[in-house]
Amino acid sequence: MKTVMNIAIDGPAGAGKSTIAKRIAKEMSYIYVDTGAMYRAMAIYLLRCGITTEMAGEEKGSIAKEFVDAVSKKCKDAKITIEYRNGEQIVLLDGENVNSLLRTEEVSQMASISSTVKAVREKLVELQQELAKTTSVVMDGRDICTVVLPDAQVKVYLTASVEERARRRCNEYKEKGIEADQKQIEAEIAERDHRDMTRENSPLRQAEDAVLVDSTNMTIDEVVDAIMQLARAQE
Ligand code: DC
């Protein structure tokens, strides 16, 4: 039986996890699993069910019970599956390819809020663990080292300063010809960091045995090399 090797990468929004994870998956011939895309697909499903971020009533400091109840009930019916086509992860929502809909600001906010709900996490963690059981994967997210794959052979916490992450995101937008305000992006990233790190269920944190990689002053190649060295040491 071939041995399954798993590489887990956690970190805050915009730290470059997906770029790095994709590169490593390619070099190792592993499957790249983008767990954020699953939370985003769930967010699309919930929005389509008529649940909105306003219903969470976050300005009062906590998430409204009505929102949590509605999300907990509805999320059970979401039919989210993952397929790989030419090495690319395709997220299917009830059979529909929703990849092109995942990256809007509305979906980002809904994913960040709805991923605080326990029932959402339970459902998606099961799907993620199932994928990693039989296949060697590079999986990125917020709770991969701490909850989803605590026995992964390589565990990394990839981060960068808020300013640097906002600068990178801003450049990505500009390359696509989209106007972007770096200060506003910085504020949005800080808001998501706060929510991801302070939520009750599986908050974002560095696992005790994860290696910290701070990419603020590193190039993509340098980060890939650092993680590849950790992976090769386990082969
Ligand atoms: O990585 P991303 O920005 O695509 O993730 C979208 C949201 O999903 C993020 O704000 C938090 C949530 N998420 C999570 O709670 N756990 C994960 N493993 C991955 C993402």
PDB file of C-alpha atoms and ligand atoms in Angstrom:
ATOM      1  CA  MET A   1       0.000   0.000   0.000  1.00  0.00           C
ATOM      2  CA  LYS A   2       1.398   3.410  -0.882  1.00  0.00           C
ATOM      3  CA  THR A   3       1.983   5.726   2.047  1.00  0.00           C
ATOM      4  CA  VAL A   4      -0.126   8.827   2.184  1.00  0.00           C
ATOM      5  CA  MET A   5       1.745  12.015   3.012  1.00  0.00           C
ATOM      6  CA  ASN A   6      -0.064  15.158   4.054  1.00  0.00           C
ATOM      7  CA  ILE A   7       1.227  18.722   4.158  1.00  0.00           C
ATOM      8  CA  ALA A   8      -0.926  21.116   6.193  1.00  0.00           C
ATOM      9  CA  ILE A   9      -0.653  24.899   5.867  1.00  0.00           C
ATOM     10  CA  ASP A  10      -2.611  27.320   8.046  1.00  0.00           C
ATOM     11  CA  GLY A  11      -2.503  31.076   8.130  1.00  0.00           C
ATOM     12  CA  PRO A  12      -4.496  34.301   7.876  1.00  0.00           C
ATOM     13  CA  ALA A  13      -6.182  35.710   4.769  1.00  0.00           C
ATOM     14  CA  GLY A  14      -3.779  36.894   2.090  1.00  0.00           C
ATOM     15  CA  ALA A  15      -0.642  35.229   3.490  1.00  0.00           C
ATOM     16  CA  GLY A  16      -0.091  33.524   0.129  1.00  0.00           C
ATOM     17  CA  LYS A  17      -1.183  30.070   1.277  1.00  0.00           C
ATOM     18  CA  SER A  18      -2.873  29.044  -1.950  1.00  0.00           C
ATOM     19  CA  THR A  19      -0.055  30.247  -4.230  1.00  0.00           C
ATOM     20  CA  ILE A  20       2.505  28.418  -2.111  1.00  0.00           C
ATOM     21  CA  ALA A  21       0.378  25.295  -1.583  1.00  0.00           C
ATOM     22  CA  LYS A  22      -0.299  24.975  -5.322  1.00  0.00           C
ATOM     23  CA  ARG A  23       3.409  25.213  -6.127  1.00  0.00           C
ATOM     24  CA  ILE A  24       4.311  22.591  -3.539  1.00  0.00           C
ATOM     25  CA  ALA A  25       1.528  20.265  -4.688  1.00  0.00           C
ATOM     26  CA  LYS A  26       2.879  20.512  -8.229  1.00  0.00           C
ATOM     27  CA  GLU A  27       6.476  19.813  -7.201  1.00  0.00           C
ATOM     28  CA  MET A  28       5.437  16.841  -5.066  1.00  0.00           C
ATOM     29  CA  SER A  29       2.723  15.595  -7.480  1.00  0.00           C
ATOM     30  CA  TYR A  30       0.177  15.813  -4.685  1.00  0.00           C
ATOM     31  CA  ILE A  31      -3.382  17.083  -4.822  1.00  0.00           C
ATOM     32  CA  TYR A  32      -3.939  20.670  -3.648  1.00  0.00           C
ATOM     33  CA  VAL A  33      -6.974  21.033  -1.404  1.00  0.00           C
ATOM     34  CA  ASP A  34      -8.212  24.612  -0.943  1.00  0.00           C
ATOM     35  CA  THR A  35     -10.495  24.350   2.104  1.00  0.00           C
ATOM     36  CA  GLY A  36     -11.354  28.072   1.989  1.00  0.00           C
ATOM     37  CA  ALA A  37     -13.090  27.376  -1.336  1.00  0.00           C
ATOM     38  CA  MET A  38     -15.350  24.876   0.431  1.00  0.00           C
ATOM     39  CA  TYR A  39     -16.367  27.484   3.038  1.00  0.00           C
ATOM     40  CA  ARG A  40     -16.926  29.927   0.194  1.00  0.00           C
ATOM     41  CA  ALA A  41     -19.148  27.432  -1.689  1.00  0.00           C
ATOM     42  CA  MET A  42     -21.132  26.948   1.520  1.00  0.00           C
ATOM     43  CA  ALA A  43     -21.458  30.748   1.765  1.00  0.00           C
ATOM     44  CA  ILE A  44     -22.889  30.877  -1.768  1.00  0.00           C
ATOM     45  CA  TYR A  45     -25.375  28.174  -0.833  1.00  0.00           C
ATOM     46  CA  LEU A  46     -26.456  30.068   2.291  1.00  0.00           C
ATOM     47  CA  LEU A  47     -26.792  33.361   0.379  1.00  0.00           C
ATOM     48  CA  ARG A  48     -28.929  31.558  -2.202  1.00  0.00           C
ATOM     49  CA  CYS A  49     -31.116  30.305   0.640  1.00  0.00           C
ATOM     50  CA  GLY A  50     -31.801  33.950   1.480  1.00  0.00           C
ATOM     51  CA  ILE A  51     -29.538  34.147   4.532  1.00  0.00           C
ATOM     52  CA  THR A  52     -27.553  37.422   4.587  1.00  0.00           C
ATOM     53  CA  THR A  53     -24.548  38.737   6.528  1.00  0.00           C
ATOM     54  CA  GLU A  54     -26.813  41.508   7.900  1.00  0.00           C
ATOM     55  CA  MET A  55     -28.853  38.803   9.647  1.00  0.00           C
ATOM     56  CA  ALA A  56     -25.742  37.942  11.690  1.00  0.00           C
ATOM     57  CA  GLY A  57     -26.150  41.351  13.372  1.00  0.00           C
ATOM     58  CA  GLU A  58     -22.452  41.471  14.147  1.00  0.00           C
ATOM     59  CA  GLU A  59     -22.394  45.165  15.027  1.00  0.00           C
ATOM     60  CA  LYS A  60     -23.866  44.185  18.397  1.00  0.00           C
ATOM     61  CA  GLY A  61     -20.641  42.305  19.159  1.00  0.00           C
ATOM     62  CA  SER A  62     -21.791  38.711  18.728  1.00  0.00           C
ATOM     63  CA  ILE A  63     -23.523  36.694  16.034  1.00  0.00           C
ATOM     64  CA  ALA A  64     -27.320  36.565  16.314  1.00  0.00           C
ATOM     65  CA  LYS A  65     -28.780  33.249  17.480  1.00  0.00           C
ATOM     66  CA  GLU A  66     -31.350  33.366  14.641  1.00  0.00           C
ATOM     67  CA  PHE A  67     -28.490  33.484  12.146  1.00  0.00           C
ATOM     68  CA  VAL A  68     -26.656  30.569  13.783  1.00  0.00           C
ATOM     69  CA  ASP A  69     -29.879  28.523  13.902  1.00  0.00           C
ATOM     70  CA  ALA A  70     -30.768  29.229  10.269  1.00  0.00           C
ATOM     71  CA  VAL A  71     -27.220  28.442   9.069  1.00  0.00           C
ATOM     72  CA  SER A  72     -27.011  25.278  11.207  1.00  0.00           C
ATOM     73  CA  LYS A  73     -30.279  24.014   9.740  1.00  0.00           C
ATOM     74  CA  LYS A  74     -29.663  24.936   6.093  1.00  0.00           C
ATOM     75  CA  CYS A  75     -26.014  23.872   5.851  1.00  0.00           C
ATOM     76  CA  LYS A  76     -26.964  20.239   6.307  1.00  0.00           C
ATOM     77  CA  ASP A  77     -28.701  20.246   2.894  1.00  0.00           C
ATOM     78  CA  ALA A  78     -25.778  21.798   0.979  1.00  0.00           C
ATOM     79  CA  LYS A  79     -24.387  19.349  -1.562  1.00  0.00           C
ATOM     80  CA  ILE A  80     -20.733  20.346  -1.863  1.00  0.00           C
ATOM     81  CA  THR A  81     -18.315  18.078  -3.706  1.00  0.00           C
ATOM     82  CA  ILE A  82     -14.803  18.471  -5.040  1.00  0.00           C
ATOM     83  CA  GLU A  83     -13.430  17.338  -8.362  1.00  0.00           C
ATOM     84  CA  TYR A  84     -10.057  17.745 -10.009  1.00  0.00           C
ATOM     85  CA  ARG A  85      -9.857  18.706 -13.675  1.00  0.00           C
ATOM     86  CA  ASN A  86      -6.392  19.153 -15.208  1.00  0.00           C
ATOM     87  CA  GLY A  87      -4.998  19.497 -11.695  1.00  0.00           C
ATOM     88  CA  GLU A  88      -7.394  22.315 -10.779  1.00  0.00           C
ATOM     89  CA  GLN A  89      -9.791  21.982  -7.854  1.00  0.00           C
ATOM     90  CA  ILE A  90     -13.392  22.435  -8.962  1.00  0.00           C
ATOM     91  CA  VAL A  91     -15.992  23.048  -6.252  1.00  0.00           C
ATOM     92  CA  LEU A  92     -19.416  21.764  -7.175  1.00  0.00           C
ATOM     93  CA  LEU A  93     -22.533  23.028  -5.454  1.00  0.00           C
ATOM     94  CA  ASP A  94     -25.307  20.588  -6.216  1.00  0.00           C
ATOM     95  CA  GLY A  95     -23.392  19.638  -9.372  1.00  0.00           C
ATOM     96  CA  GLU A  96     -22.788  23.269 -10.512  1.00  0.00           C
ATOM     97  CA  ASN A  97     -19.202  24.477 -10.916  1.00  0.00           C
ATOM     98  CA  VAL A  98     -19.120  27.599  -8.674  1.00  0.00           C
ATOM     99  CA  ASN A  99     -15.373  28.365  -8.957  1.00  0.00           C
ATOM    100  CA  SER A 100     -15.935  31.671 -10.772  1.00  0.00           C
ATOM    101  CA  LEU A 101     -18.301  32.895  -8.018  1.00  0.00           C
ATOM    102  CA  LEU A 102     -16.089  32.220  -5.004  1.00  0.00           C
ATOM    103  CA  ARG A 103     -14.001  35.407  -4.767  1.00  0.00           C
ATOM    104  CA  THR A 104     -16.491  38.270  -4.395  1.00  0.00           C
ATOM    105  CA  GLU A 105     -16.401  40.452  -1.272  1.00  0.00           C
ATOM    106  CA  GLU A 106     -19.953  39.367  -0.366  1.00  0.00           C
ATOM    107  CA  VAL A 107     -18.952  35.690  -0.476  1.00  0.00           C
ATOM    108  CA  SER A 108     -15.717  36.407   1.469  1.00  0.00           C
ATOM    109  CA  GLN A 109     -17.656  38.082   4.272  1.00  0.00           C
ATOM    110  CA  MET A 110     -20.359  35.396   4.349  1.00  0.00           C
ATOM    111  CA  ALA A 111     -17.709  32.634   4.396  1.00  0.00           C
ATOM    112  CA  SER A 112     -15.892  34.314   7.268  1.00  0.00           C
ATOM    113  CA  ILE A 113     -19.112  34.723   9.303  1.00  0.00           C
ATOM    114  CA  SER A 114     -20.769  31.373   8.512  1.00  0.00           C
ATOM    115  CA  SER A 115     -17.524  29.440   9.127  1.00  0.00           C
ATOM    116  CA  THR A 116     -17.879  30.380  12.805  1.00  0.00           C
ATOM    117  CA  VAL A 117     -20.925  28.059  12.974  1.00  0.00           C
ATOM    118  CA  LYS A 118     -20.157  24.610  14.376  1.00  0.00           C
ATOM    119  CA  ALA A 119     -22.464  22.653  12.053  1.00  0.00           C
ATOM    120  CA  VAL A 120     -20.782  24.210   8.984  1.00  0.00           C
ATOM    121  CA  ARG A 121     -17.338  23.234  10.243  1.00  0.00           C
ATOM    122  CA  GLU A 122     -18.353  19.679  11.130  1.00  0.00           C
ATOM    123  CA  LYS A 123     -19.730  19.073   7.662  1.00  0.00           C
ATOM    124  CA  LEU A 124     -16.715  20.468   5.788  1.00  0.00           C
ATOM    125  CA  VAL A 125     -14.049  18.987   8.085  1.00  0.00           C
ATOM    126  CA  GLU A 126     -15.487  15.528   7.394  1.00  0.00           C
ATOM    127  CA  LEU A 127     -15.188  16.093   3.638  1.00  0.00           C
ATOM    128  CA  GLN A 128     -11.594  17.334   4.047  1.00  0.00           C
ATOM    129  CA  GLN A 129     -10.522  14.402   6.227  1.00  0.00           C
ATOM    130  CA  GLU A 130     -12.064  11.975   3.755  1.00  0.00           C
ATOM    131  CA  LEU A 131      -9.994  13.487   0.906  1.00  0.00           C
ATOM    132  CA  ALA A 132      -6.709  13.316   2.847  1.00  0.00           C
ATOM    133  CA  LYS A 133      -7.222   9.745   4.054  1.00  0.00           C
ATOM    134  CA  THR A 134      -6.509   8.078   0.723  1.00  0.00           C
ATOM    135  CA  THR A 135      -4.596  10.762  -1.180  1.00  0.00           C
ATOM    136  CA  SER A 136      -1.397  12.690  -0.526  1.00  0.00           C
ATOM    137  CA  VAL A 137      -2.467  16.316  -0.260  1.00  0.00           C
ATOM    138  CA  VAL A 138      -1.239  19.811   0.371  1.00  0.00           C
ATOM    139  CA  MET A 139      -4.180  21.304   2.246  1.00  0.00           C
ATOM    140  CA  ASP A 140      -4.466  24.937   3.289  1.00  0.00           C
ATOM    141  CA  GLY A 141      -6.898  26.718   5.590  1.00  0.00           C
ATOM    142  CA  ARG A 142      -7.250  27.960   9.158  1.00  0.00           C
ATOM    143  CA  ASP A 143      -7.584  24.767  11.221  1.00  0.00           C
ATOM    144  CA  ILE A 144      -5.773  22.157   9.152  1.00  0.00           C
ATOM    145  CA  CYS A 145      -2.824  21.627  11.529  1.00  0.00           C
ATOM    146  CA  THR A 146      -4.964  22.001  14.661  1.00  0.00           C
ATOM    147  CA  VAL A 147      -8.166  20.095  13.801  1.00  0.00           C
ATOM    148  CA  VAL A 148      -8.435  18.584  10.315  1.00  0.00           C
ATOM    149  CA  LEU A 149      -5.060  16.845   9.930  1.00  0.00           C
ATOM    150  CA  PRO A 150      -3.298  16.967  13.313  1.00  0.00           C
ATOM    151  CA  ASP A 151      -1.191  13.970  12.212  1.00  0.00           C
ATOM    152  CA  ALA A 152       0.043  15.569   8.972  1.00  0.00           C
ATOM    153  CA  GLN A 153       3.739  14.887   8.398  1.00  0.00           C
ATOM    154  CA  VAL A 154       4.451  18.563   7.617  1.00  0.00           C
ATOM    155  CA  LYS A 155       2.678  21.399   9.423  1.00  0.00           C
ATOM    156  CA  VAL A 156       3.259  25.054   8.637  1.00  0.00           C
ATOM    157  CA  TYR A 157       1.828  28.337   9.909  1.00  0.00           C
ATOM    158  CA  LEU A 158       2.300  30.829   7.098  1.00  0.00           C
ATOM    159  CA  THR A 159       1.822  34.476   7.907  1.00  0.00           C
ATOM    160  CA  ALA A 160       2.866  38.018   6.917  1.00  0.00           C
ATOM    161  CA  SER A 161       2.164  41.484   8.292  1.00  0.00           C
ATOM    162  CA  VAL A 162      -1.308  42.950   7.638  1.00  0.00           C
ATOM    163  CA  GLU A 163       0.260  45.794   5.594  1.00  0.00           C
ATOM    164  CA  GLU A 164       2.174  43.381   3.371  1.00  0.00           C
ATOM    165  CA  ARG A 165      -0.851  41.132   2.844  1.00  0.00           C
ATOM    166  CA  ALA A 166      -2.981  44.151   1.879  1.00  0.00           C
ATOM    167  CA  ARG A 167      -0.244  45.388  -0.468  1.00  0.00           C
ATOM    168  CA  ARG A 168      -0.117  41.996  -2.244  1.00  0.00           C
ATOM    169  CA  ARG A 169      -3.915  41.805  -2.557  1.00  0.00           C
ATOM    170  CA  CYS A 170      -3.984  45.362  -3.897  1.00  0.00           C
ATOM    171  CA  ASN A 171      -1.394  44.480  -6.548  1.00  0.00           C
ATOM    172  CA  GLU A 172      -3.404  41.419  -7.573  1.00  0.00           C
ATOM    173  CA  TYR A 173      -6.463  43.624  -8.125  1.00  0.00           C
ATOM    174  CA  LYS A 174      -4.431  46.202 -10.051  1.00  0.00           C
ATOM    175  CA  GLU A 175      -2.979  43.495 -12.313  1.00  0.00           C
ATOM    176  CA  LYS A 176      -6.552  42.538 -13.168  1.00  0.00           C
ATOM    177  CA  GLY A 177      -7.325  46.205 -13.900  1.00  0.00           C
ATOM    178  CA  ILE A 178      -9.536  46.552 -10.804  1.00  0.00           C
ATOM    179  CA  GLU A 179      -9.339  49.779  -8.755  1.00  0.00           C
ATOM    180  CA  ALA A 180      -8.305  48.998  -5.187  1.00  0.00           C
ATOM    181  CA  ASP A 181      -7.804  51.064  -2.037  1.00  0.00           C
ATOM    182  CA  GLN A 182      -4.987  49.550   0.026  1.00  0.00           C
ATOM    183  CA  LYS A 183      -6.189  51.092   3.312  1.00  0.00           C
ATOM    184  CA  GLN A 184      -9.673  49.652   2.795  1.00  0.00           C
ATOM    185  CA  ILE A 185      -8.257  46.208   1.961  1.00  0.00           C
ATOM    186  CA  GLU A 186      -6.085  46.441   5.071  1.00  0.00           C
ATOM    187  CA  ALA A 187      -9.179  47.145   7.188  1.00  0.00           C
ATOM    188  CA  GLU A 188     -11.087  44.212   5.624  1.00  0.00           C
ATOM    189  CA  ILE A 189      -8.162  41.840   6.201  1.00  0.00           C
ATOM    190  CA  ALA A 190      -7.820  42.992   9.820  1.00  0.00           C
ATOM    191  CA  GLU A 191     -11.554  42.430  10.361  1.00  0.00           C
ATOM    192  CA  ARG A 192     -11.389  38.897   8.938  1.00  0.00           C
ATOM    193  CA  ASP A 193      -8.229  38.113  10.973  1.00  0.00           C
ATOM    194  CA  HIS A 194      -9.981  39.197  14.133  1.00  0.00           C
ATOM    195  CA  ARG A 195     -13.051  37.065  13.397  1.00  0.00           C
ATOM    196  CA  ASP A 196     -11.032  34.005  12.320  1.00  0.00           C
ATOM    197  CA  MET A 197      -8.770  34.213  15.399  1.00  0.00           C
ATOM    198  CA  THR A 198     -11.361  34.929  18.075  1.00  0.00           C
ATOM    199  CA  ARG A 199     -14.200  32.610  17.042  1.00  0.00           C
ATOM    200  CA  GLU A 200     -15.183  29.908  19.509  1.00  0.00           C
ATOM    201  CA  ASN A 201     -15.033  26.995  17.053  1.00  0.00           C
ATOM    202  CA  SER A 202     -11.569  26.091  15.741  1.00  0.00           C
ATOM    203  CA  PRO A 203     -10.054  29.587  15.821  1.00  0.00           C
ATOM    204  CA  LEU A 204      -7.059  30.324  13.621  1.00  0.00           C
ATOM    205  CA  ARG A 205      -3.902  29.778  15.641  1.00  0.00           C
ATOM    206  CA  GLN A 206      -0.479  28.279  15.153  1.00  0.00           C
ATOM    207  CA  ALA A 207      -0.452  24.609  16.228  1.00  0.00           C
ATOM    208  CA  GLU A 208       2.220  23.931  18.840  1.00  0.00           C
ATOM    209  CA  ASP A 209       4.113  21.634  16.484  1.00  0.00           C
ATOM    210  CA  ALA A 210       3.680  23.751  13.339  1.00  0.00           C
ATOM    211  CA  VAL A 211       6.674  25.549  11.834  1.00  0.00           C
ATOM    212  CA  LEU A 212       6.217  29.319  11.645  1.00  0.00           C
ATOM    213  CA  VAL A 213       7.037  30.856   8.259  1.00  0.00           C
ATOM    214  CA  ASP A 214       6.745  34.658   8.171  1.00  0.00           C
ATOM    215  CA  SER A 215       6.751  35.618   4.498  1.00  0.00           C
ATOM    216  CA  THR A 216       6.680  39.415   5.007  1.00  0.00           C
ATOM    217  CA  ASN A 217      10.213  39.773   3.623  1.00  0.00           C
ATOM    218  CA  MET A 218      10.405  36.548   1.614  1.00  0.00           C
ATOM    219  CA  THR A 219       9.832  35.838  -2.077  1.00  0.00           C
ATOM    220  CA  ILE A 220       7.439  33.090  -3.187  1.00  0.00           C
ATOM    221  CA  ASP A 221      10.431  30.943  -4.223  1.00  0.00           C
ATOM    222  CA  GLU A 222      12.011  31.322  -0.789  1.00  0.00           C
ATOM    223  CA  VAL A 223       8.810  30.244   0.965  1.00  0.00           C
ATOM    224  CA  VAL A 224       8.346  27.272  -1.388  1.00  0.00           C
ATOM    225  CA  ASP A 225      11.972  26.217  -0.804  1.00  0.00           C
ATOM    226  CA  ALA A 226      11.583  26.432   2.978  1.00  0.00           C
ATOM    227  CA  ILE A 227       8.478  24.214   2.972  1.00  0.00           C
ATOM    228  CA  MET A 228       9.914  21.800   0.379  1.00  0.00           C
ATOM    229  CA  GLN A 229      12.888  21.252   2.672  1.00  0.00           C
ATOM    230  CA  LEU A 230      10.530  20.291   5.490  1.00  0.00           C
ATOM    231  CA  ALA A 231       8.631  17.943   3.159  1.00  0.00           C
ATOM    232  CA  ARG A 232      11.771  16.268   1.753  1.00  0.00           C
ATOM    233  CA  ALA A 233      13.009  15.621   5.288  1.00  0.00           C
ATOM    234  CA  GLN A 234       9.870  13.502   5.831  1.00  0.00           C
ATOM    235  CA  GLU A 235      10.070  11.450   2.586  1.00  0.00           C
TER     236      GLU A 235
HETATM  237  O1   DC B   1      -8.824  31.030   2.779  1.00  0.00           O
HETATM  238  P1   DC B   1     -10.081  31.796   2.347  1.00  0.00           P
HETATM  239  O2   DC B   1      -9.932  33.292   2.440  1.00  0.00           O
HETATM  240  O3   DC B   1     -10.573  31.370   0.989  1.00  0.00           O
HETATM  241  O4   DC B   1     -11.218  31.365   3.408  1.00  0.00           O
HETATM  242  C1   DC B   1     -12.516  31.928   3.414  1.00  0.00           C
HETATM  243  C2   DC B   1     -13.086  31.881   4.824  1.00  0.00           C
HETATM  244  O5   DC B   1     -13.329  30.519   5.191  1.00  0.00           O
HETATM  245  C3   DC B   1     -12.172  32.439   5.915  1.00  0.00           C
HETATM  246  O6   DC B   1     -12.530  33.762   6.264  1.00  0.00           O
HETATM  247  C4   DC B   1     -12.359  31.536   7.095  1.00  0.00           C
HETATM  248  C5   DC B   1     -12.974  30.293   6.538  1.00  0.00           C
HETATM  249  N1   DC B   1     -12.094  29.125   6.613  1.00  0.00           N
HETATM  250  C6   DC B   1     -12.101  28.411   7.787  1.00  0.00           C
HETATM  251  O7   DC B   1     -12.778  28.792   8.738  1.00  0.00           O
HETATM  252  N2   DC B   1     -11.376  27.268   7.890  1.00  0.00           N
HETATM  253  C7   DC B   1     -10.628  26.846   6.869  1.00  0.00           C
HETATM  254  N3   DC B   1      -9.938  25.712   6.990  1.00  0.00           N
HETATM  255  C8   DC B   1     -10.579  27.587   5.656  1.00  0.00           C
HETATM  256  C9   DC B   1     -11.318  28.742   5.557  1.00  0.00           C
END
